[in-house]
PDB file of C-alpha atoms in Angstrom:
ATOM      1  CA  MET A   1     216.381 -40.663 -20.235  1.00  0.00           C
ATOM      2  CA  GLU A   2     217.644 -39.064 -23.422  1.00  0.00           C
ATOM      3  CA  LYS A   3     216.427 -35.709 -22.141  1.00  0.00           C
ATOM      4  CA  ALA A   4     218.663 -36.042 -19.096  1.00  0.00           C
ATOM      5  CA  ASP A   5     221.712 -36.879 -21.198  1.00  0.00           C
ATOM      6  CA  SER A   6     221.226 -33.916 -23.523  1.00  0.00           C
ATOM      7  CA  SER A   7     220.623 -31.635 -20.529  1.00  0.00           C
ATOM      8  CA  ARG A   8     223.864 -32.783 -18.928  1.00  0.00           C
ATOM      9  CA  ARG A   9     225.841 -32.179 -22.095  1.00  0.00           C
ATOM     10  CA  ALA A  10     224.315 -28.732 -22.464  1.00  0.00           C
ATOM     11  CA  SER A  11     225.004 -27.844 -18.838  1.00  0.00           C
ATOM     12  CA  ARG A  12     228.750 -28.292 -19.289  1.00  0.00           C
ATOM     13  CA  ASN A  13     228.841 -25.697 -22.045  1.00  0.00           C
ATOM     14  CA  GLN A  14     226.557 -23.052 -20.552  1.00  0.00           C
ATOM     15  CA  PRO A  15     227.670 -20.710 -17.780  1.00  0.00           C
ATOM     16  CA  ASN A  16     224.192 -20.432 -16.165  1.00  0.00           C
ATOM     17  CA  ALA A  17     223.128 -24.045 -16.582  1.00  0.00           C
ATOM     18  CA  LEU A  18     221.218 -25.950 -13.912  1.00  0.00           C
ATOM     19  CA  PRO A  19     223.235 -28.102 -11.502  1.00  0.00           C
ATOM     20  CA  LEU A  20     222.995 -31.848 -12.137  1.00  0.00           C
ATOM     21  CA  LEU A  21     220.896 -32.583  -9.045  1.00  0.00           C
ATOM     22  CA  ALA A  22     218.371 -29.967 -10.144  1.00  0.00           C
ATOM     23  CA  ILE A  23     218.214 -31.641 -13.565  1.00  0.00           C
ATOM     24  CA  LEU A  24     217.882 -35.016 -11.857  1.00  0.00           C
ATOM     25  CA  ALA A  25     214.993 -33.695  -9.741  1.00  0.00           C
ATOM     26  CA  LYS A  26     213.138 -32.597 -12.870  1.00  0.00           C
ATOM     27  CA  ASP A  27     213.823 -35.927 -14.568  1.00  0.00           C
ATOM     28  CA  VAL A  28     212.648 -37.891 -11.523  1.00  0.00           C
ATOM     29  CA  GLY A  29     209.466 -35.808 -11.470  1.00  0.00           C
ATOM     30  CA  SER A  30     208.860 -36.571 -15.144  1.00  0.00           C
ATOM     31  CA  LEU A  31     209.546 -40.239 -14.516  1.00  0.00           C
ATOM     32  CA  ALA A  32     207.058 -40.272 -11.627  1.00  0.00           C
ATOM     33  CA  ILE A  33     204.334 -38.707 -13.759  1.00  0.00           C
ATOM     34  CA  ASN A  34     205.027 -41.156 -16.579  1.00  0.00           C
ATOM     35  CA  GLU A  35     204.953 -44.057 -14.122  1.00  0.00           C
ATOM     36  CA  LYS A  36     201.633 -42.866 -12.715  1.00  0.00           C
ATOM     37  CA  LEU A  37     200.044 -42.541 -16.151  1.00  0.00           C
ATOM     38  CA  VAL A  38     201.518 -45.580 -17.909  1.00  0.00           C
ATOM     39  CA  PHE A  39     202.535 -48.291 -15.463  1.00  0.00           C
ATOM     40  CA  SER A  40     200.476 -47.829 -12.311  1.00  0.00           C
ATOM     41  CA  PRO A  41     197.110 -48.487 -13.951  1.00  0.00           C
ATOM     42  CA  ILE A  42     198.421 -51.905 -15.009  1.00  0.00           C
ATOM     43  CA  LEU A  43     200.272 -52.647 -11.766  1.00  0.00           C
ATOM     44  CA  LYS A  44     197.185 -51.804  -9.679  1.00  0.00           C
ATOM     45  CA  ARG A  45     195.916 -55.263 -10.568  1.00  0.00           C
ATOM     46  CA  TRP A  46     198.544 -56.695  -8.236  1.00  0.00           C
ATOM     47  CA  HIS A  47     198.963 -53.906  -5.697  1.00  0.00           C
ATOM     48  CA  PRO A  48     196.382 -51.228  -4.878  1.00  0.00           C
ATOM     49  CA  LEU A  49     199.011 -48.557  -4.147  1.00  0.00           C
ATOM     50  CA  ALA A  50     201.300 -49.071  -7.136  1.00  0.00           C
ATOM     51  CA  ALA A  51     201.923 -45.382  -7.855  1.00  0.00           C
ATOM     52  CA  GLY A  52     202.390 -44.594  -4.173  1.00  0.00           C
ATOM     53  CA  LEU A  53     205.025 -47.288  -3.807  1.00  0.00           C
ATOM     54  CA  ALA A  54     206.783 -46.161  -6.969  1.00  0.00           C
ATOM     55  CA  VAL A  55     206.993 -42.521  -5.893  1.00  0.00           C
ATOM     56  CA  ALA A  56     208.084 -43.535  -2.379  1.00  0.00           C
ATOM     57  CA  THR A  57     210.952 -45.461  -3.969  1.00  0.00           C
ATOM     58  CA  LEU A  58     211.878 -42.539  -6.227  1.00  0.00           C
ATOM     59  CA  HIS A  59     211.665 -40.225  -3.206  1.00  0.00           C
ATOM     60  CA  ALA A  60     214.094 -42.416  -1.255  1.00  0.00           C
ATOM     61  CA  CYS A  61     216.552 -42.728  -4.152  1.00  0.00           C
ATOM     62  CA  TYR A  62     216.679 -38.992  -4.810  1.00  0.00           C
ATOM     63  CA  GLY A  63     216.795 -38.362  -1.065  1.00  0.00           C
ATOM     64  CA  ASN A  64     219.998 -40.394  -0.772  1.00  0.00           C
ATOM     65  CA  GLU A  65     221.691 -38.239  -3.402  1.00  0.00           C
ATOM     66  CA  LEU A  66     220.343 -35.053  -1.843  1.00  0.00           C
ATOM     67  CA  LYS A  67     221.644 -35.977   1.622  1.00  0.00           C
ATOM     68  CA  GLN A  68     225.141 -36.389   0.203  1.00  0.00           C
ATOM     69  CA  PHE A  69     224.830 -33.026  -1.517  1.00  0.00           C
ATOM     70  CA  ILE A  70     223.551 -31.264   1.603  1.00  0.00           C
ATOM     71  CA  SER A  71     226.323 -32.726   3.754  1.00  0.00           C
ATOM     72  CA  GLY A  72     228.872 -31.233   1.357  1.00  0.00           C
ATOM     73  CA  ILE A  73     227.394 -27.725   1.206  1.00  0.00           C
ATOM     74  CA  THR A  74     229.463 -25.171   3.092  1.00  0.00           C
ATOM     75  CA  GLU A  75     227.974 -21.955   1.756  1.00  0.00           C
ATOM     76  CA  LEU A  76     224.794 -20.633   0.211  1.00  0.00           C
ATOM     77  CA  SER A  77     225.601 -20.592  -3.494  1.00  0.00           C
ATOM     78  CA  PRO A  78     223.175 -20.080  -6.380  1.00  0.00           C
ATOM     79  CA  ASP A  79     223.709 -23.718  -7.397  1.00  0.00           C
ATOM     80  CA  ALA A  80     222.857 -24.940  -3.899  1.00  0.00           C
ATOM     81  CA  VAL A  81     219.673 -22.860  -3.866  1.00  0.00           C
ATOM     82  CA  GLN A  82     218.652 -24.202  -7.294  1.00  0.00           C
ATOM     83  CA  VAL A  83     219.184 -27.797  -6.182  1.00  0.00           C
ATOM     84  CA  LEU A  84     217.316 -27.305  -2.909  1.00  0.00           C
ATOM     85  CA  ARG A  85     214.387 -25.575  -4.624  1.00  0.00           C
ATOM     86  CA  ALA A  86     214.201 -28.330  -7.240  1.00  0.00           C
ATOM     87  CA  ALA A  87     214.286 -30.945  -4.462  1.00  0.00           C
ATOM     88  CA  ASP A  88     211.508 -29.158  -2.595  1.00  0.00           C
ATOM     89  CA  GLN A  89     209.328 -29.046  -5.715  1.00  0.00           C
ATOM     90  CA  LEU A  90     210.062 -32.698  -6.484  1.00  0.00           C
ATOM     91  CA  GLU A  91     209.066 -33.684  -2.975  1.00  0.00           C
ATOM     92  CA  LYS A  92     205.772 -31.805  -3.243  1.00  0.00           C
ATOM     93  CA  ASP A  93     205.029 -33.478  -6.577  1.00  0.00           C
ATOM     94  CA  LEU A  94     205.871 -36.971  -5.309  1.00  0.00           C
ATOM     95  CA  VAL A  95     203.805 -36.553  -2.150  1.00  0.00           C
ATOM     96  CA  GLN A  96     200.878 -35.297  -4.242  1.00  0.00           C
ATOM     97  CA  ILE A  97     201.035 -38.388  -6.453  1.00  0.00           C
ATOM     98  CA  ALA A  98     201.213 -40.654  -3.390  1.00  0.00           C
ATOM     99  CA  VAL A  99     198.224 -38.935  -1.780  1.00  0.00           C
ATOM    100  CA  GLU A 100     196.156 -39.097  -4.968  1.00  0.00           C
ATOM    101  CA  ASP A 101     196.992 -42.776  -5.405  1.00  0.00           C
ATOM    102  CA  SER A 102     196.084 -43.740  -1.854  1.00  0.00           C
ATOM    103  CA  VAL A 103     192.921 -41.697  -1.365  1.00  0.00           C
ATOM    104  CA  ASP A 104     190.813 -44.867  -1.393  1.00  0.00           C
ATOM    105  CA  SER A 105     193.031 -46.842   0.992  1.00  0.00           C
ATOM    106  CA  ASP A 106     192.035 -47.625   4.573  1.00  0.00           C
ATOM    107  CA  ASP A 107     194.511 -45.218   6.142  1.00  0.00           C
ATOM    108  CA  GLY A 108     194.238 -42.521   3.469  1.00  0.00           C
ATOM    109  CA  GLY A 109     197.859 -43.024   2.434  1.00  0.00           C
ATOM    110  CA  LYS A 110     199.421 -42.274   5.793  1.00  0.00           C
ATOM    111  CA  ALA A 111     201.584 -45.411   5.663  1.00  0.00           C
ATOM    112  CA  ILE A 112     203.073 -44.430   2.302  1.00  0.00           C
ATOM    113  CA  ILE A 113     203.688 -40.842   3.410  1.00  0.00           C
ATOM    114  CA  ARG A 114     205.463 -42.101   6.551  1.00  0.00           C
ATOM    115  CA  GLU A 115     207.841 -43.970   4.244  1.00  0.00           C
ATOM    116  CA  MET A 116     208.793 -40.631   2.681  1.00  0.00           C
ATOM    117  CA  PRO A 117     210.857 -38.709   5.241  1.00  0.00           C
ATOM    118  CA  PRO A 118     211.017 -34.999   4.363  1.00  0.00           C
ATOM    119  CA  TYR A 119     214.006 -33.679   2.430  1.00  0.00           C
ATOM    120  CA  GLU A 120     213.939 -30.545   4.604  1.00  0.00           C
ATOM    121  CA  ALA A 121     215.314 -28.447   1.758  1.00  0.00           C
ATOM    122  CA  GLU A 122     213.891 -25.234   3.207  1.00  0.00           C
ATOM    123  CA  GLY A 123     215.546 -26.054   6.535  1.00  0.00           C
ATOM    124  CA  ALA A 124     218.874 -26.547   4.792  1.00  0.00           C
ATOM    125  CA  ILE A 125     218.531 -23.146   3.116  1.00  0.00           C
ATOM    126  CA  ALA A 126     217.637 -21.552   6.464  1.00  0.00           C
ATOM    127  CA  ASN A 127     220.684 -23.126   8.123  1.00  0.00           C
ATOM    128  CA  LEU A 128     222.958 -21.877   5.344  1.00  0.00           C
ATOM    129  CA  VAL A 129     221.506 -18.378   5.687  1.00  0.00           C
ATOM    130  CA  LYS A 130     222.200 -18.471   9.442  1.00  0.00           C
ATOM    131  CA  ILE A 131     225.800 -19.496   8.773  1.00  0.00           C
ATOM    132  CA  TRP A 132     226.149 -16.745   6.188  1.00  0.00           C
ATOM    133  CA  ILE A 133     224.826 -14.100   8.605  1.00  0.00           C
TER     134      ILE A 133
END
């Protein structure tokens, strides 16, 4: 996580730096890819959906932070849009990994996907636009 620490330090000194939750979304995405490539092949010996379970857990953890952020948003700011876009991209990436990992399962990965409730980042942006108008 050294990349995350250096990104955080840099973001304090730059006027147009990414918000921390956007940085966290990118770091979680990198972690998920690394987990899929490095750990899941080994863990599949004990559980057939190792990568799917890992990304579902990462999805839930980031989702908790995102919910707190969304509940505190009162206006459509550039930072809010950056965070919500990063969250949307992270969600797409995590779901893709879960689907790829569970393609051979009996239910085609539906059980794992059900454990990943949508972030609804686009809906949050739409609601903020409605408030703004």
